[in-house]
Each structure stands twice: as structure tokens, then as C-alpha cells.
Tab-separated table of C-alpha atoms in Angstrom:
chain	number	residue	atom	x	y	z
A	1	MET	CA	100.834	72.789	47.440
A	2	ILE	CA	99.010	73.511	50.825
A	3	GLU	CA	101.168	74.918	53.165
A	4	LEU	CA	100.081	74.408	57.016
A	5	ASP	CA	101.016	77.060	59.774
A	6	LYS	CA	100.067	76.521	63.311
A	7	THR	CA	101.681	79.797	64.968
A	8	ASP	CA	99.840	80.492	68.979
A	9	GLY	CA	96.527	79.046	68.010
A	10	LEU	CA	96.236	80.711	65.123
A	11	TRP	CA	95.954	77.966	61.519
A	12	VAL	CA	96.350	79.585	58.991
A	13	VAL	CA	96.048	76.971	55.270
A	14	THR	CA	97.341	78.525	51.495
A	15	ILE	CA	97.075	76.716	48.923
A	16	ASN	CA	99.307	76.785	46.880
A	17	ARG	CA	100.050	75.666	42.984
A	18	GLN	CA	100.401	79.212	41.340
A	19	ASP	CA	101.476	77.059	37.782
A	20	LYS	CA	97.940	76.661	37.887
A	21	ALA	CA	95.963	79.564	39.033
A	22	ASN	CA	95.794	77.530	42.817
A	23	SER	CA	93.095	75.362	40.927
A	24	VAL	CA	92.628	72.418	43.208
A	25	THR	CA	92.705	68.878	42.537
A	26	GLU	CA	90.358	65.744	44.606
A	27	ALA	CA	93.983	65.107	47.067
A	28	MET	CA	93.659	69.165	47.663
A	29	LEU	CA	90.592	68.997	48.872
A	30	GLN	CA	90.268	66.386	51.211
A	31	GLU	CA	94.099	67.595	52.357
A	32	MET	CA	92.236	70.523	53.109
A	33	SER	CA	89.521	68.879	54.995
A	34	GLU	CA	91.349	66.397	56.705
A	35	ILE	CA	93.185	69.416	57.812
A	36	ALA	CA	89.936	71.945	59.512
A	37	GLU	CA	88.245	69.002	60.855
A	38	ALA	CA	92.102	68.594	62.911
A	39	ALA	CA	91.633	72.303	63.455
A	40	ILE	CA	88.577	72.285	66.756
A	41	ASP	CA	90.911	73.570	69.299
A	42	ALA	CA	92.509	76.358	66.502
A	43	ARG	CA	91.581	80.099	68.356
A	44	GLY	CA	92.108	80.848	64.764
A	45	PHE	CA	91.805	79.816	61.409
A	46	ILE	CA	93.321	82.152	57.781
A	47	LEU	CA	92.225	80.477	53.989
A	48	THR	CA	94.605	82.051	51.490
A	49	GLY	CA	96.313	81.586	48.282
A	50	GLN	CA	99.516	82.169	47.271
A	51	GLY	CA	101.013	85.065	43.843
A	52	LYS	CA	97.905	86.289	41.528
A	53	VAL	CA	94.478	84.120	42.247
A	54	PHE	CA	92.454	82.789	45.275
A	55	SER	CA	91.878	80.042	43.754
A	56	ALA	CA	89.967	78.968	39.832
A	57	GLY	CA	88.653	76.283	41.416
A	58	ALA	CA	88.568	72.492	39.793
A	59	ASP	CA	90.937	71.517	38.029
A	60	LEU	CA	89.742	70.617	34.373
A	61	GLU	CA	91.926	67.859	33.814
A	62	GLU	CA	90.349	65.896	36.883
A	63	VAL	CA	87.004	67.939	35.981
A	64	ARG	CA	86.968	66.045	33.202
A	65	ASN	CA	88.947	62.332	33.579
A	66	SER	CA	86.989	62.146	37.548
A	67	GLY	CA	84.130	63.986	37.343
A	68	LEU	CA	85.347	66.390	40.194
A	69	ALA	CA	83.586	69.376	39.508
A	70	VAL	CA	80.886	66.976	41.855
A	71	SER	CA	83.026	65.092	44.846
A	72	ALA	CA	81.925	65.649	47.753
A	73	GLN	CA	84.612	66.505	48.435
A	74	TRP	CA	83.894	70.316	48.103
A	75	GLU	CA	80.802	69.625	50.530
A	76	ARG	CA	82.818	67.857	53.337
A	77	LEU	CA	85.863	70.387	53.199
A	78	SER	CA	82.640	73.764	53.426
A	79	THR	CA	81.451	71.283	56.182
A	80	ALA	CA	84.001	71.935	57.890
A	81	ILE	CA	85.023	75.363	57.867
A	82	ALA	CA	81.641	76.381	59.127
A	83	ALA	CA	82.065	74.233	61.952
A	84	LEU	CA	84.488	75.633	63.377
A	85	PRO	CA	83.994	76.770	67.266
A	86	CYS	CA	86.537	79.239	66.131
A	87	LEU	CA	86.278	82.820	64.281
A	88	THR	CA	87.396	82.021	60.698
A	89	VAL	CA	88.694	84.623	57.963
A	90	ALA	CA	89.256	84.026	53.949
A	91	ALA	CA	92.258	85.599	53.115
A	92	LEU	CA	91.609	86.098	49.280
A	93	ASN	CA	94.540	87.239	46.859
A	94	GLY	CA	92.789	87.230	43.425
A	95	THR	CA	90.531	85.770	41.480
A	96	LEU	CA	88.231	83.136	43.395
A	97	ALA	CA	85.855	80.277	41.684
A	98	GLY	CA	84.160	78.075	40.221
A	99	GLY	CA	83.475	75.817	43.800
A	100	SER	CA	86.379	77.106	45.832
A	101	MET	CA	83.994	79.466	46.370
A	102	GLY	CA	82.045	76.987	48.461
A	103	MET	CA	85.336	77.194	51.223
A	104	ALA	CA	85.100	81.108	51.844
A	105	LEU	CA	81.390	81.276	51.617
A	106	ALA	CA	82.405	78.885	54.826
A	107	CYS	CA	84.342	81.129	56.374
A	108	ASP	CA	82.594	84.099	59.347
A	109	LEU	CA	84.564	86.956	57.107
A	110	ARG	CA	86.323	87.340	53.416
A	111	ILE	CA	88.236	89.611	52.851
A	112	SER	CA	89.625	90.633	49.718
A	113	VAL	CA	91.810	92.286	47.200
A	114	PRO	CA	91.132	95.224	44.882
A	115	GLU	CA	91.806	93.726	42.138
A	116	ALA	CA	89.994	90.382	42.526
A	117	ASN	CA	86.605	88.988	40.491
A	118	PHE	CA	83.850	86.466	41.396
A	119	PHE	CA	82.439	84.159	39.609
A	120	TYR	CA	80.703	80.303	39.780
A	121	PRO	CA	79.838	79.252	36.502
A	122	VAL	CA	77.342	76.592	37.444
A	123	LEU	CA	75.598	76.208	34.442
A	124	LYS	CA	78.614	76.366	32.079
A	125	ARG	CA	80.016	73.129	33.656
A	126	GLY	CA	77.032	71.387	33.112
A	127	VAL	CA	76.475	70.671	37.464
A	128	LEU	CA	74.492	72.066	40.237
A	129	PRO	CA	77.378	73.975	42.811
A	130	GLN	CA	77.288	72.405	45.911
A	131	PRO	CA	74.424	72.444	48.368
A	132	SER	CA	75.700	74.466	50.776
A	133	ASP	CA	76.530	76.959	48.427
A	134	PRO	CA	73.433	78.929	46.934
A	135	MET	CA	72.132	78.957	50.759
A	136	ARG	CA	75.387	80.238	52.377
A	137	MET	CA	75.224	82.961	49.255
A	138	ALA	CA	72.282	84.132	49.840
A	139	ALA	CA	72.122	84.221	53.641
A	140	LEU	CA	74.666	86.951	52.324
A	141	ILE	CA	73.490	89.061	49.846
A	142	GLY	CA	69.613	87.003	49.140
A	143	PRO	CA	68.287	84.983	46.881
A	144	ALA	CA	68.388	88.064	43.880
A	145	ARG	CA	71.683	88.751	43.362
A	146	THR	CA	73.065	84.346	44.075
A	147	LYS	CA	71.269	83.176	41.118
A	148	LEU	CA	72.356	86.386	39.602
A	149	ILE	CA	76.116	84.752	39.563
A	150	LEU	CA	75.252	81.351	39.501
A	151	MET	CA	72.471	81.593	37.215
A	152	GLY	CA	73.221	85.047	35.307
A	153	GLY	CA	76.882	84.181	34.955
A	154	GLN	CA	78.009	87.694	36.429
A	155	LYS	CA	81.451	87.762	37.435
A	156	ILE	CA	81.369	90.396	39.627
A	157	SER	CA	84.282	92.883	41.017
A	158	ALA	CA	85.121	92.733	45.099
A	159	GLU	CA	84.009	96.353	44.603
A	160	THR	CA	80.595	95.056	43.639
A	161	ALA	CA	81.094	92.152	46.142
A	162	TYR	CA	81.785	94.319	48.901
A	163	THR	CA	78.545	96.419	48.027
A	164	PHE	CA	76.553	93.101	47.221
A	165	GLY	CA	78.378	92.060	51.004
A	166	LEU	CA	79.573	88.862	49.676
A	167	ILE	CA	82.627	89.965	51.036
A	168	ASP	CA	83.211	92.290	53.936
A	169	LYS	CA	86.450	94.356	53.107
A	170	ILE	CA	89.035	94.836	50.989
A	171	VAL	CA	91.769	95.979	51.518
A	172	PRO	CA	94.926	96.008	49.512
A	173	GLY	CA	97.069	92.673	48.955
A	174	ASP	CA	100.354	93.958	50.967
A	175	GLU	CA	98.483	94.743	54.383
A	176	LEU	CA	96.155	91.364	53.346
A	177	MET	CA	97.135	89.139	55.619
A	178	THR	CA	98.481	91.837	58.533
A	179	THR	CA	94.427	93.166	58.254
A	180	ALA	CA	93.239	88.879	58.569
A	181	ARG	CA	95.642	88.206	61.555
A	182	ASP	CA	94.353	91.959	63.180
A	183	LEU	CA	90.312	90.557	63.144
A	184	LEU	CA	91.031	87.197	64.528
A	185	ALA	CA	93.973	89.210	67.537
A	186	ASP	CA	90.747	90.112	69.682
A	187	SER	CA	89.686	85.715	69.820
A	188	ILE	CA	92.676	84.957	69.747
A	189	ALA	CA	93.530	86.459	73.543
A	190	ALA	CA	89.745	85.503	74.910
A	191	ASP	CA	88.791	82.398	75.884
A	192	PRO	CA	87.738	79.975	73.487
A	193	ALA	CA	84.372	78.825	75.204
A	194	LEU	CA	83.215	82.302	75.163
A	195	VAL	CA	83.985	82.966	71.508
A	196	ALA	CA	82.357	79.549	71.160
A	197	GLY	CA	79.805	80.631	72.586
A	198	ILE	CA	79.691	84.499	70.346
A	199	SER	CA	79.990	82.587	66.959
A	200	GLY	CA	76.763	80.197	68.344
A	201	MET	CA	74.830	83.324	69.162
A	202	CYS	CA	75.391	84.255	65.776
A	203	GLY	CA	74.619	81.861	64.047
A	204	GLN	CA	76.022	78.742	61.451
A	205	THR	CA	78.209	80.029	57.673
């Protein structure tokens, strides 16, 4: 359900659980965390999904039975992605919902297909968001718009997300991965120490 391709220094992590709208289980989160923690030598990192949804968030059965909505694995994953010294891109192939927002927020760049929607219904779930998610979101779109999503429960379109600054590009689905790879091309070709140095100067996501 988690696919990993490592070619010429580029690590591509793909969520592939299309029959469940790419919702993630505890085991999937742990696997992605381990991949991100091991990617310290990657020259570039892409996170994406298969199908029409990037991720619907937490697997609802595990939310009910094992408290997945408040698992520490969410924060572990986003922390590992944010710590990577290479350029990281979330290539959002479709709607992004719930806790899975955190893994995209932890990436340096977010690109999306036009059809995607974005929402994070923590109040409806009766839980707090993961600690880093509101801070990362507010750094991108400001506190008021963050509250609009987290407290107002608003679902926003890709166009609105781009206007807000939540995503950086909107591209057709058939161009999504090509665009992601193009964005990483200069970094992959450059001295990793230089890339890490620039990343540090820009500040951590």
C-alpha cells in the first residue's frame, strides 16, 4: 500500500490504497515514517498518491478501534519529512483530507491537480490536530485562514488553496509527476551540501 521508488537519488513515495480512498493505517504511517527517516541521503523527495484522491486521512475503522486519529505516528512522519535536507514536494493527485494534511504541510512545496479539495475536520472528529499542523499551516496562509479550515470546518478548492498560498502550483493530472520532477531537477543536480545550506537559510517547514 506504500510504494517506494529510488532512482538516481530521487525518492518517490506513493500511497496506493485506492479502494479506501488512500486512507492510511497505523502500519502505513509507520512505514512512511521509516522511509522518510531513512531518506536523509536522498537528493529529492516526492510524496504522492494513486487514483483520484491523495488521501482521505486516517482509516476510519482504526480511528474507532485504536485511536488512530491521535496517534503519535502522524507527528513522527511530518517531523521526518520536514527534517530532510533535500527539496521535498507533495504531488497531490486529488483531494487531501484530515490528518494526511500534515504530511503535505511538512513538504517544502505542494502542487495539486485542479480537481482537489482540501479540508481538515478535526472538530467533527472531536480531536485536536497534530501539534505541528496548525503552525505549519499558519506559516503558509496566516492564522485567520488556518482557523477557517480547522475551526470553521471549511472545505476549500485547489484554486482557493492556491490563492491562500496553501499550494504552490495547479497542474493537470497528466503533468503532475513531470512537474514535480522538473521542480526537483536543479536540486538533484546540485551539491547536496549547497541544497541543505539553502534549505536551512529558508527555514524549516
